[in-house]
mmCIF file of C-alpha atoms in Angstrom:
data_model
loop_
_atom_site.group_PDB
_atom_site.id
_atom_site.type_symbol
_atom_site.label_atom_id
_atom_site.label_comp_id
_atom_site.label_asym_id
_atom_site.label_seq_id
_atom_site.Cartn_x
_atom_site.Cartn_y
_atom_site.Cartn_z
ATOM 1 C CA ALA A 1 -100.557 104.720 -40.564
ATOM 2 C CA ARG A 2 -98.604 104.313 -43.761
ATOM 3 C CA LEU A 3 -95.540 102.694 -45.240
ATOM 4 C CA LEU A 4 -92.354 104.657 -44.612
ATOM 5 C CA PRO A 5 -89.972 103.837 -47.480
ATOM 6 C CA ASN A 6 -87.514 106.677 -46.844
ATOM 7 C CA PRO A 7 -84.056 106.180 -45.269
ATOM 8 C CA THR A 8 -85.273 107.373 -41.871
ATOM 9 C CA SER A 9 -87.248 104.163 -41.570
ATOM 10 C CA ASN A 10 -84.055 102.077 -41.361
ATOM 11 C CA ILE A 11 -83.124 100.984 -37.852
ATOM 12 C CA SER A 12 -80.124 99.212 -36.424
ATOM 13 C CA ALA A 13 -80.995 97.145 -33.356
ATOM 14 C CA THR A 14 -78.946 94.946 -31.043
ATOM 15 C CA PHE A 15 -80.383 91.720 -29.630
ATOM 16 C CA GLY A 16 -77.885 90.435 -27.093
ATOM 17 C CA ALA A 17 -74.643 90.349 -29.075
ATOM 18 C CA ILE A 18 -76.376 90.293 -32.481
ATOM 19 C CA GLN A 19 -76.768 93.514 -34.456
ATOM 20 C CA VAL A 20 -79.634 93.451 -36.947
ATOM 21 C CA ASN A 21 -80.806 95.880 -39.620
ATOM 22 C CA LEU A 22 -84.541 96.523 -39.434
ATOM 23 C CA THR A 23 -86.944 98.524 -41.589
ATOM 24 C CA LEU A 24 -89.957 100.264 -40.135
ATOM 25 C CA ALA A 25 -92.891 98.860 -42.100
ATOM 26 C CA TYR A 26 -96.145 99.832 -40.382
ATOM 27 C CA MET A 27 -97.491 101.660 -37.355
ATOM 28 C CA HIS A 28 -100.813 100.281 -36.172
ATOM 29 C CA PRO A 29 -103.299 103.170 -35.961
ATOM 30 C CA LEU A 30 -105.384 101.709 -33.137
ATOM 31 C CA TYR A 31 -102.953 99.821 -30.921
ATOM 32 C CA PRO A 32 -99.531 101.100 -29.795
ATOM 33 C CA VAL A 33 -97.636 98.573 -31.915
ATOM 34 C CA VAL A 34 -94.964 99.134 -34.574
ATOM 35 C CA PHE A 35 -94.009 96.458 -37.111
ATOM 36 C CA VAL A 36 -90.465 96.132 -38.448
ATOM 37 C CA LYS A 37 -89.083 93.913 -41.173
ATOM 38 C CA TYR A 38 -85.884 91.914 -40.704
ATOM 39 C CA ASP A 39 -83.922 88.979 -42.091
ATOM 40 C CA PRO A 40 -85.279 85.953 -40.159
ATOM 41 C CA ALA A 41 -82.016 84.116 -40.596
ATOM 42 C CA GLN A 42 -80.384 86.593 -38.214
ATOM 43 C CA LEU A 43 -82.840 86.108 -35.362
ATOM 44 C CA THR A 44 -84.088 82.539 -35.655
ATOM 45 C CA ALA A 45 -82.855 81.675 -32.181
ATOM 46 C CA ILE A 46 -84.262 84.806 -30.543
ATOM 47 C CA ILE A 47 -87.664 85.684 -32.048
ATOM 48 C CA PRO A 48 -90.536 83.147 -31.824
ATOM 49 C CA ASP A 49 -91.709 81.706 -35.123
ATOM 50 C CA LEU A 50 -95.140 82.809 -36.367
ATOM 51 C CA GLY A 51 -96.330 79.224 -35.975
ATOM 52 C CA LEU A 52 -96.174 79.607 -32.195
ATOM 53 C CA PHE A 53 -98.764 82.388 -32.259
ATOM 54 C CA LYS A 54 -102.292 81.279 -31.386
ATOM 55 C CA PRO A 55 -104.684 84.025 -32.499
ATOM 56 C CA ASP A 56 -107.891 82.174 -31.606
ATOM 57 C CA ASN A 57 -107.175 81.797 -27.898
ATOM 58 C CA ARG A 58 -107.678 84.818 -25.691
ATOM 59 C CA LEU A 59 -105.924 85.288 -22.404
ATOM 60 C CA CYS A 60 -108.513 84.591 -19.710
ATOM 61 C CA VAL A 61 -108.585 85.603 -16.066
ATOM 62 C CA GLY A 62 -106.839 82.917 -14.042
ATOM 63 C CA ASP A 63 -104.527 81.759 -16.845
ATOM 64 C CA PRO A 64 -100.985 81.023 -15.630
ATOM 65 C CA VAL A 65 -98.582 82.710 -18.050
ATOM 66 C CA THR A 66 -94.890 83.188 -18.685
ATOM 67 C CA LEU A 67 -93.698 86.665 -19.573
ATOM 68 C CA LEU A 68 -90.652 86.832 -21.858
ATOM 69 C CA ALA A 69 -88.902 90.154 -22.256
ATOM 70 C CA GLY A 70 -85.587 91.181 -23.741
ATOM 71 C CA THR A 71 -83.140 93.373 -21.868
ATOM 72 C CA ASN A 72 -79.851 94.900 -22.957
ATOM 73 C CA SER A 73 -77.994 91.768 -21.945
ATOM 74 C CA ARG A 74 -80.318 88.768 -22.152
ATOM 75 C CA LEU A 75 -83.803 87.361 -22.437
ATOM 76 C CA LYS A 76 -85.607 87.291 -19.102
ATOM 77 C CA GLN A 77 -88.721 85.453 -18.054
ATOM 78 C CA CYS A 78 -91.049 85.440 -15.078
ATOM 79 C CA ALA A 79 -94.174 83.576 -14.074
ATOM 80 C CA ALA A 80 -97.439 85.453 -13.568
ATOM 81 C CA THR A 81 -101.196 85.043 -13.609
ATOM 82 C CA VAL A 82 -103.815 86.948 -15.587
ATOM 83 C CA SER A 83 -105.633 88.682 -12.735
ATOM 84 C CA GLY A 84 -108.012 90.815 -14.782
ATOM 85 C CA ARG A 85 -109.060 92.401 -18.046
ATOM 86 C CA GLN A 86 -109.982 96.072 -17.940
ATOM 87 C CA ILE A 87 -111.048 98.643 -20.524
ATOM 88 C CA LEU A 88 -108.811 101.692 -20.418
ATOM 89 C CA THR A 89 -110.942 104.646 -19.416
ATOM 90 C CA THR A 90 -110.620 108.064 -21.015
ATOM 91 C CA THR A 91 -108.669 110.453 -18.806
ATOM 92 C CA VAL A 92 -108.166 113.825 -20.442
ATOM 93 C CA CYS A 93 -105.390 116.215 -19.481
ATOM 94 C CA GLU A 94 -104.914 119.472 -21.358
ATOM 95 C CA TYR A 95 -101.165 118.875 -21.390
ATOM 96 C CA CYS A 96 -101.071 115.151 -22.184
ATOM 97 C CA LEU A 97 -104.071 114.705 -24.439
ATOM 98 C CA ASP A 98 -102.354 112.256 -26.764
ATOM 99 C CA GLN A 99 -102.211 109.583 -24.046
ATOM 100 C CA VAL A 100 -105.761 108.371 -24.683
ATOM 101 C CA TYR A 101 -106.690 104.907 -25.920
ATOM 102 C CA ILE A 102 -110.370 104.431 -26.727
ATOM 103 C CA ASN A 103 -112.001 100.992 -26.392
ATOM 104 C CA THR A 104 -108.694 99.277 -25.697
ATOM 105 C CA GLU A 105 -108.683 96.465 -23.167
ATOM 106 C CA ARG A 106 -105.605 95.800 -21.112
ATOM 107 C CA ILE A 107 -104.588 92.491 -19.607
ATOM 108 C CA ILE A 108 -103.548 92.799 -15.966
ATOM 109 C CA LEU A 109 -100.835 90.486 -14.691
ATOM 110 C CA SER A 110 -100.140 89.552 -11.087
ATOM 111 C CA PRO A 111 -97.557 90.155 -9.806
ATOM 112 C CA THR A 112 -97.119 93.382 -11.775
ATOM 113 C CA PRO A 113 -93.929 93.183 -13.850
ATOM 114 C CA ASP A 114 -91.056 95.486 -12.960
ATOM 115 C CA PRO A 115 -91.149 98.280 -15.599
ATOM 116 C CA MET A 116 -87.364 98.461 -15.629
ATOM 117 C CA GLU A 117 -87.064 94.865 -16.805
ATOM 118 C CA TYR A 118 -90.359 93.909 -18.433
ATOM 119 C CA ASN A 119 -91.600 97.043 -20.165
ATOM 120 C CA ILE A 120 -92.236 95.117 -23.381
ATOM 121 C CA GLY A 121 -92.455 91.410 -24.066
ATOM 122 C CA VAL A 122 -94.618 88.471 -25.085
ATOM 123 C CA ILE A 123 -97.109 86.611 -22.916
ATOM 124 C CA CYS A 124 -96.993 82.839 -23.332
ATOM 125 C CA VAL A 125 -99.249 79.980 -22.228
ATOM 126 C CA ASP A 126 -97.848 76.459 -22.631
ATOM 127 C CA ASP A 127 -95.079 77.733 -24.937
ATOM 128 C CA GLN A 128 -97.616 79.454 -27.202
ATOM 129 C CA VAL A 129 -97.570 83.230 -27.677
ATOM 130 C CA ARG A 130 -101.015 84.507 -26.673
ATOM 131 C CA GLY A 131 -100.344 88.204 -26.181
ATOM 132 C CA VAL A 132 -97.892 91.096 -26.063
ATOM 133 C CA LEU A 133 -97.158 93.290 -23.071
ATOM 134 C CA LEU A 134 -96.567 97.015 -23.533
ATOM 135 C CA SER A 135 -95.954 99.718 -20.963
ATOM 136 C CA LEU A 136 -97.667 102.963 -21.883
ATOM 137 C CA PRO A 137 -96.672 106.304 -20.381
ATOM 138 C CA GLU A 138 -99.789 107.848 -18.909
ATOM 139 C CA CYS A 139 -100.432 111.527 -18.212
ATOM 140 C CA LEU A 140 -97.331 113.085 -16.684
ATOM 141 C CA HIS A 141 -99.566 114.826 -14.137
ATOM 142 C CA SER A 142 -100.885 111.508 -12.877
ATOM 143 C CA THR A 143 -99.604 109.740 -9.778
ATOM 144 C CA TYR A 144 -99.175 106.526 -11.749
ATOM 145 C CA THR A 145 -97.140 107.166 -14.882
ATOM 146 C CA ILE A 146 -96.976 103.611 -16.274
ATOM 147 C CA LYS A 147 -99.933 101.529 -17.352
ATOM 148 C CA TYR A 148 -99.402 97.987 -18.587
ATOM 149 C CA VAL A 149 -101.445 97.026 -21.613
ATOM 150 C CA GLY A 150 -101.534 93.384 -22.565
ATOM 151 C CA LEU A 151 -102.946 92.834 -26.046
ATOM 152 C CA ASP A 152 -104.240 89.507 -27.324
ATOM 153 C CA ILE A 153 -101.979 88.466 -30.162
ATOM 154 C CA GLY A 154 -105.021 87.909 -32.390
ATOM 155 C CA LEU A 155 -105.612 91.680 -32.530
ATOM 156 C CA ILE A 156 -102.428 92.404 -34.442
ATOM 157 C CA LEU A 157 -101.836 89.175 -36.389
ATOM 158 C CA PRO A 158 -104.066 90.186 -39.358
ATOM 159 C CA ALA A 159 -101.884 93.230 -40.035
ATOM 160 C CA LEU A 160 -98.745 91.166 -39.471
ATOM 161 C CA SER A 161 -99.895 88.470 -41.890
ATOM 162 C CA GLN A 162 -100.597 91.059 -44.609
ATOM 163 C CA LEU A 163 -97.166 92.599 -44.176
ATOM 164 C CA ARG A 164 -95.467 89.209 -44.358
ATOM 165 C CA ALA A 165 -97.320 88.399 -47.585
ATOM 166 C CA SER A 166 -96.526 91.642 -49.443
ATOM 167 C CA ASP A 167 -95.330 95.220 -49.147
ATOM 168 C CA ILE A 168 -98.889 96.526 -49.284
ATOM 169 C CA VAL A 169 -99.920 98.433 -46.194
ATOM 170 C CA PRO A 170 -102.898 96.821 -44.418
ATOM 171 C CA ASN A 171 -106.314 98.295 -45.058
ATOM 172 C CA SER A 172 -107.264 101.365 -43.094
ATOM 173 C CA VAL A 173 -108.750 100.619 -39.698
ATOM 174 C CA ARG A 174 -112.280 101.919 -39.204
ATOM 175 C CA VAL A 175 -114.045 102.519 -35.895
ATOM 176 C CA LEU A 176 -117.402 103.405 -34.386
ATOM 177 C CA ASP A 177 -117.154 106.960 -33.112
ATOM 178 C CA VAL A 178 -118.301 106.076 -29.622
ATOM 179 C CA GLU A 179 -116.734 105.033 -26.357
ATOM 180 C CA PHE A 180 -117.998 101.887 -24.666
ATOM 181 C CA SER A 181 -118.236 100.912 -21.014
ATOM 182 C CA ARG A 182 -118.949 97.535 -19.459
ATOM 183 C CA LEU A 183 -122.376 96.532 -18.204
ATOM 184 C CA SER A 184 -122.481 93.408 -16.066
ATOM 185 C CA LEU A 185 -124.780 90.599 -17.118
ATOM 186 C CA ALA A 186 -126.325 90.724 -13.646
ATOM 187 C CA THR A 187 -127.720 94.225 -14.306
ATOM 188 C CA ALA A 188 -128.381 93.820 -18.039
ATOM 189 C CA ARG A 189 -132.031 92.751 -17.531
ATOM 190 C CA ALA A 190 -132.793 96.164 -16.021
ATOM 191 C CA PHE A 191 -131.715 97.757 -19.315
ATOM 192 C CA GLY A 192 -134.030 95.653 -21.450
ATOM 193 C CA VAL A 193 -131.817 92.671 -22.328
ATOM 194 C CA SER A 194 -134.018 89.584 -22.440
ATOM 195 C CA ALA A 195 -133.262 86.375 -20.550
ATOM 196 C CA HIS A 196 -133.067 84.601 -23.913
ATOM 197 C CA ARG A 197 -130.336 86.992 -25.078
ATOM 198 C CA LEU A 198 -128.360 86.521 -21.890
ATOM 199 C CA GLN A 199 -128.520 82.745 -22.214
ATOM 200 C CA ASP A 200 -127.412 82.997 -25.822
ATOM 201 C CA ILE A 201 -124.384 85.110 -24.827
ATOM 202 C CA LEU A 202 -123.384 82.682 -22.077
ATOM 203 C CA HIS A 203 -123.804 79.730 -24.426
ATOM 204 C CA SER A 204 -121.438 81.226 -27.025
ATOM 205 C CA ALA A 205 -118.971 82.595 -24.449
ATOM 206 C CA PRO A 206 -119.238 80.851 -21.054
ATOM 207 C CA GLU A 207 -116.539 83.120 -19.579
ATOM 208 C CA ALA A 208 -118.448 86.312 -20.541
ATOM 209 C CA ARG A 209 -119.427 88.465 -17.573
ATOM 210 C CA SER A 210 -120.491 91.678 -19.276
ATOM 211 C CA ILE A 211 -121.896 93.398 -22.336
ATOM 212 C CA PHE A 212 -121.085 96.843 -23.677
ATOM 213 C CA LYS A 213 -122.980 100.116 -23.479
ATOM 214 C CA VAL A 214 -122.312 103.404 -25.291
ATOM 215 C CA CYS A 215 -121.141 105.920 -22.684
ATOM 216 C CA ARG A 216 -119.912 108.757 -24.911
ATOM 217 C CA ILE A 217 -120.308 110.024 -28.466
ATOM 218 C CA LEU A 218 -116.962 111.083 -29.915
ATOM 219 C CA HIS A 219 -118.114 112.941 -33.034
ATOM 220 C CA ILE A 220 -121.344 114.779 -33.732
ATOM 221 C CA ARG A 221 -123.023 113.283 -36.788
ATOM 222 C CA PRO A 222 -125.681 114.887 -39.012
ATOM 223 C CA THR A 223 -129.167 114.478 -37.600
ATOM 224 C CA ASP A 224 -130.344 112.529 -40.646
ATOM 225 C CA MET A 225 -127.606 109.894 -40.272
ATOM 226 C CA VAL A 226 -128.332 106.658 -38.423
ATOM 227 C CA SER A 227 -125.915 106.425 -35.515
ATOM 228 C CA LEU A 228 -125.461 105.030 -32.037
ATOM 229 C CA GLU A 229 -126.722 106.978 -29.042
ATOM 230 C CA ILE A 230 -125.617 107.199 -25.424
ATOM 231 C CA GLY A 231 -127.161 104.301 -23.508
ATOM 232 C CA ASP A 232 -127.338 101.917 -26.488
ATOM 233 C CA ILE A 233 -126.317 98.342 -25.673
ATOM 234 C CA VAL A 234 -124.626 96.467 -28.518
ATOM 235 C CA LEU A 235 -125.589 92.788 -28.566
ATOM 236 C CA GLN A 236 -124.498 91.559 -31.993
ATOM 237 C CA VAL A 237 -122.277 92.488 -34.931
ATOM 238 C CA ASP A 238 -123.350 90.947 -38.243
ATOM 239 C CA ARG A 239 -125.528 88.478 -36.288
ATOM 240 C CA ARG A 240 -122.612 87.347 -34.113
ATOM 241 C CA ASN A 241 -122.766 87.906 -30.371
ATOM 242 C CA VAL A 242 -120.487 90.601 -28.992
ATOM 243 C CA GLU A 243 -118.403 88.670 -26.496
ATOM 244 C CA HIS A 244 -115.483 91.043 -25.970
ATOM 245 C CA ILE A 245 -114.687 94.723 -26.496
ATOM 246 C CA ASP A 246 -112.392 93.693 -29.353
ATOM 247 C CA ASP A 247 -115.471 92.624 -31.350
ATOM 248 C CA ILE A 248 -116.604 96.250 -31.608
ATOM 249 C CA ALA A 249 -113.304 98.141 -31.307
ATOM 250 C CA CYS A 250 -112.426 98.248 -35.011
ATOM 251 C CA PHE A 251 -113.684 97.137 -38.424
ATOM 252 C CA ASP A 252 -112.557 96.837 -42.040
ATOM 253 C CA CYS A 253 -115.846 97.863 -43.671
ATOM 254 C CA ASP A 254 -117.733 101.123 -44.285
ATOM 255 C CA LEU A 255 -121.011 99.872 -42.800
ATOM 256 C CA VAL A 256 -121.594 97.465 -39.934
ATOM 257 C CA GLN A 257 -124.816 95.656 -39.001
ATOM 258 C CA LEU A 258 -125.561 95.946 -35.291
ATOM 259 C CA THR A 259 -128.266 94.525 -33.059
ATOM 260 C CA ILE A 260 -128.777 96.878 -30.127
ATOM 261 C CA ILE A 261 -131.042 97.585 -27.171
ATOM 262 C CA ARG A 262 -132.300 101.185 -27.105
ATOM 263 C CA GLN A 263 -134.666 102.307 -24.360
ATOM 264 C CA GLY A 264 -135.727 98.726 -23.744
ATOM 265 C CA ARG A 265 -136.365 97.891 -27.418
ATOM 266 C CA GLU A 266 -134.268 95.607 -29.593
ATOM 267 C CA LEU A 267 -133.303 97.170 -32.936
ATOM 268 C CA ASP A 268 -131.283 96.181 -36.009
ATOM 269 C CA LEU A 269 -129.297 99.092 -37.441
ATOM 270 C CA SER A 270 -126.742 99.693 -40.199
ATOM 271 C CA ILE A 271 -124.160 102.018 -38.671
ATOM 272 C CA PRO A 272 -121.441 103.786 -40.709
ATOM 273 C CA THR A 273 -117.864 103.436 -39.504
ATOM 274 C CA THR A 274 -115.176 106.124 -39.552
ATOM 275 C CA PRO A 275 -111.575 105.781 -40.724
ATOM 276 C CA PHE A 276 -109.214 105.856 -37.780
ATOM 277 C CA ARG A 277 -106.859 108.657 -38.696
ATOM 278 C CA GLY A 278 -103.157 108.271 -38.168
ATOM 279 C CA ALA A 279 -100.906 110.780 -36.451
ATOM 280 C CA ASN A 280 -101.239 113.217 -39.394
ATOM 281 C CA THR A 281 -97.559 114.085 -39.142
ATOM 282 C CA ASN A 282 -96.696 113.779 -42.848
ATOM 283 C CA HIS A 283 -96.959 117.597 -43.087
ATOM 284 C CA ILE A 284 -95.879 119.878 -40.233
ATOM 285 C CA VAL A 285 -95.481 123.671 -40.354
ATOM 286 C CA TYR A 286 -93.198 125.521 -37.944
ATOM 287 C CA TRP A 287 -93.775 129.260 -37.541
ATOM 288 C CA ALA A 288 -93.279 131.770 -34.704
ATOM 289 C CA GLY A 289 -92.257 128.921 -32.425
ATOM 290 C CA MET A 290 -95.480 126.944 -33.031
ATOM 291 C CA TYR A 291 -95.778 123.479 -34.550
ATOM 292 C CA PHE A 292 -98.881 123.125 -36.728
ATOM 293 C CA GLN A 293 -100.341 119.881 -38.066
ATOM 294 C CA GLN A 294 -103.682 118.399 -39.025
ATOM 295 C CA PRO A 295 -105.535 117.248 -35.881
ATOM 296 C CA TYR A 296 -105.065 113.589 -35.106
ATOM 297 C CA HIS A 297 -107.856 111.233 -34.124
ATOM 298 C CA THR A 298 -107.688 111.659 -30.356
ATOM 299 C CA VAL A 299 -107.862 115.444 -30.695
ATOM 300 C CA LEU A 300 -111.011 115.213 -32.801
ATOM 301 C CA GLN A 301 -112.513 112.842 -30.256
ATOM 302 C CA GLN A 302 -111.927 115.261 -27.405
ATOM 303 C CA ALA A 303 -112.506 118.615 -29.103
ATOM 304 C CA THR A 304 -115.793 120.353 -28.397
ATOM 305 C CA ARG A 305 -115.560 122.526 -31.508
ATOM 306 C CA PRO A 306 -112.880 121.687 -34.096
ATOM 307 C CA VAL A 307 -113.119 124.873 -36.177
ATOM 308 C CA SER A 308 -110.319 124.200 -38.655
ATOM 309 C CA ASN A 309 -107.986 121.541 -39.958
ATOM 310 C CA VAL A 310 -105.056 123.292 -38.286
ATOM 311 C CA TYR A 311 -103.938 122.244 -34.826
ATOM 312 C CA VAL A 312 -101.020 123.457 -32.692
ATOM 313 C CA PHE A 313 -99.658 120.445 -30.836
ATOM 314 C CA THR A 314 -96.735 122.165 -29.095
ATOM 315 C CA PHE A 315 -94.444 125.196 -29.251
ATOM 316 C CA THR A 316 -90.830 126.029 -28.483
ATOM 317 C CA ASP A 317 -90.014 127.337 -25.014
ATOM 318 C CA GLY A 318 -88.816 130.932 -25.201
ATOM 319 C CA SER A 319 -90.648 131.607 -28.467
ATOM 320 C CA PRO A 320 -92.988 134.607 -28.862
ATOM 321 C CA ILE A 321 -96.070 132.444 -28.452
ATOM 322 C CA ALA A 322 -94.671 130.841 -25.292
ATOM 323 C CA MET A 323 -94.373 134.256 -23.679
ATOM 324 C CA GLU A 324 -98.158 134.599 -23.855
ATOM 325 C CA SER A 325 -98.758 131.548 -21.610
ATOM 326 C CA PHE A 326 -100.781 129.706 -24.241
ATOM 327 C CA HIS A 327 -101.950 126.178 -23.805
ATOM 328 C CA ARG A 328 -99.928 123.903 -26.031
ATOM 329 C CA ARG A 329 -102.918 122.239 -27.695
ATOM 330 C CA MET A 330 -105.346 124.382 -29.676
ATOM 331 C CA PHE A 331 -107.006 124.942 -33.030
ATOM 332 C CA VAL A 332 -106.139 128.047 -35.070
ATOM 333 C CA SER A 333 -108.899 129.705 -37.084
ATOM 334 C CA GLU A 334 -107.432 133.133 -37.905
ATOM 335 C CA ILE A 335 -104.065 134.934 -38.094
ATOM 336 C CA SER A 336 -104.054 138.727 -38.490
ATOM 337 C CA LYS A 337 -107.594 138.719 -39.931
ATOM 338 C CA HIS A 338 -106.735 135.976 -42.451
ATOM 339 C CA THR A 339 -108.977 132.912 -42.177
ATOM 340 C CA ILE A 340 -107.093 129.685 -41.530
ATOM 341 C CA HIS A 341 -108.560 126.408 -42.764
ATOM 342 C CA THR A 342 -105.503 124.399 -43.816
ATOM 343 C CA LEU A 343 -101.753 124.205 -43.247
ATOM 344 C CA ASP A 344 -101.235 125.880 -46.610
ATOM 345 C CA ASP A 345 -103.132 128.881 -45.243
ATOM 346 C CA VAL A 346 -100.635 129.081 -42.371
ATOM 347 C CA VAL A 347 -97.704 129.082 -44.817
ATOM 348 C CA ARG A 348 -99.360 131.748 -46.971
ATOM 349 C CA VAL A 349 -100.086 134.080 -44.047
ATOM 350 C CA ALA A 350 -96.646 133.515 -42.483
ATOM 351 C CA LYS A 351 -95.080 134.810 -45.705
ATOM 352 C CA LEU A 352 -97.412 137.820 -45.760
ATOM 353 C CA VAL A 353 -96.544 138.941 -42.228
ATOM 354 C CA ARG A 354 -92.800 138.379 -42.561
ATOM 355 C CA ASP A 355 -90.740 141.497 -41.813
ATOM 356 C CA PRO A 356 -89.311 142.830 -45.132
ATOM 357 C CA ASN A 357 -86.184 144.035 -43.320
ATOM 358 C CA LEU A 358 -85.094 140.511 -42.378
ATOM 359 C CA VAL A 359 -82.617 140.143 -45.265
ATOM 360 C CA GLU A 360 -80.880 143.413 -44.450
ATOM 361 C CA PHE A 361 -80.872 142.543 -40.765
ATOM 362 C CA ASN A 362 -79.196 139.202 -41.449
ATOM 363 C CA LYS A 363 -76.498 140.937 -43.517
ATOM 364 C CA ARG A 364 -75.700 143.233 -40.606
ATOM 365 C CA VAL A 365 -75.547 140.307 -38.212
ATOM 366 C CA ALA A 366 -73.232 138.401 -40.583
ATOM 367 C CA SER A 367 -70.885 141.388 -40.775
ATOM 368 C CA ASN A 368 -70.740 141.571 -36.940
ATOM 369 C CA GLU A 369 -72.228 145.056 -36.816
ATOM 370 C CA LYS A 370 -73.255 146.111 -33.375
ATOM 371 C CA MET A 371 -77.030 145.766 -33.100
ATOM 372 C CA ILE A 372 -79.233 148.229 -31.243
ATOM 373 C CA SER A 373 -81.658 146.593 -28.799
ATOM 374 C CA GLY A 374 -85.234 146.418 -30.011
ATOM 375 C CA ILE A 375 -84.706 146.211 -33.761
ATOM 376 C CA ILE A 376 -85.044 142.444 -34.138
ATOM 377 C CA PRO A 377 -87.307 141.994 -37.181
ATOM 378 C CA GLY A 378 -90.848 140.864 -36.583
ATOM 379 C CA ARG A 379 -94.480 141.869 -36.850
ATOM 380 C CA ASP A 380 -97.342 142.393 -34.408
ATOM 381 C CA VAL A 381 -99.964 139.748 -35.124
ATOM 382 C CA VAL A 382 -103.298 138.719 -33.677
ATOM 383 C CA ILE A 383 -104.169 135.037 -33.618
ATOM 384 C CA ARG A 384 -107.598 133.552 -32.999
ATOM 385 C CA ILE A 385 -107.487 130.171 -31.279
ATOM 386 C CA VAL A 386 -110.125 127.735 -30.112
ATOM 387 C CA MET A 387 -109.308 125.606 -27.098
ATOM 388 C CA LEU A 388 -110.338 121.964 -26.864
ATOM 389 C CA ASN A 389 -113.215 122.932 -24.559
ATOM 390 C CA GLY A 390 -114.586 125.270 -27.277
ATOM 391 C CA GLU A 391 -113.386 128.522 -25.720
ATOM 392 C CA ASP A 392 -112.644 131.192 -28.352
ATOM 393 C CA VAL A 393 -109.569 133.322 -27.547
ATOM 394 C CA LEU A 394 -107.834 136.257 -29.289
ATOM 395 C CA LYS A 395 -104.132 136.732 -28.513
ATOM 396 C CA SER A 396 -101.637 139.373 -29.648
ATOM 397 C CA PHE A 397 -97.891 138.842 -29.831
ATOM 398 C CA ARG A 398 -94.888 140.018 -31.798
ATOM 399 C CA THR A 399 -93.080 137.565 -34.035
ATOM 400 C CA ASN A 400 -89.317 137.163 -33.941
ATOM 401 C CA ASP A 401 -88.190 136.499 -37.494
ATOM 402 C CA GLN A 402 -84.554 136.034 -36.533
ATOM 403 C CA TYR A 403 -84.813 133.218 -34.004
ATOM 404 C CA PHE A 404 -88.320 131.913 -34.748
ATOM 405 C CA PRO A 405 -88.985 132.376 -38.478
#
């Protein structure tokens, strides 16, 4: 996530009959939210004032709410009830890997809003904005392609407040490199949580019905580094009870103090946090029909063996690489016996294997000379790739320097 000051960040949007110039200011690295700047005088009657936001009040199960959403023609509203809060589970598809949201809790509304009319909006209680509703496209190979994610407004207001105060991009979000699952309070005693701890949790958060257990480690850490382990139950952060998943989803510090239960014993640990990487799309290399970039956070979470800092996130249909039936998501560690560590390595090797006859070929094409089949410039290359499951594969193909330079 970073500030985008270039002209491509300027947006023209229409709200009803009002056209407004917006500037893309910040993309939140953890939640699917984009912030834009605008002249408030243009939208005073349409956009709620910041004073109506109530960051301290979470949406609770049973709350009657009003959903406000803008359409192409007008602002619509409907009544609903918060019927549940659910942590999005990790579902990995080799084609749609980027649709993964770790430790994000969605608010479920009943009745479910119509995605054609309420795919984005604000959730209000007693004329106060308590949350935002987003519709996320899930894996295209799934039966259900839309998942509604309601976010408590308090999760994004800190970044919003910083942006309103200055042009400085909010501090980098840091996370614990683990995935959490819920553990009901009714079964917590069996995992070593004392009755005193349970009473303390209920006293601080009477609506709490669960605590959180580590179900998956996302990155392998050095053996000498203190870290969380599968099965750990997180009770407190900096001596404050963990009441909701949001309390342990993200941080703004390098080290966090946790009180945990591990194998029935209560421990106090200092656990390092990890910067949540953005999309890593500030530098993209296109060669032989492949799009290379640095791996983004979700890829590193799912990869068994990330061997390089070069990741192919897609390729062009009809390109040489597409003819080999590759998976679209893979790490590249070697091209024609040249080791690949960075995107600069890809550029360097691409220049080395370029057909020297390309210039002459282009001259002949420009002069409309009849071309003989089979002389399109290119080179035979061998590429070593590592799939997300750790499988090491060698593939041979011929580049096409005319259509896919």
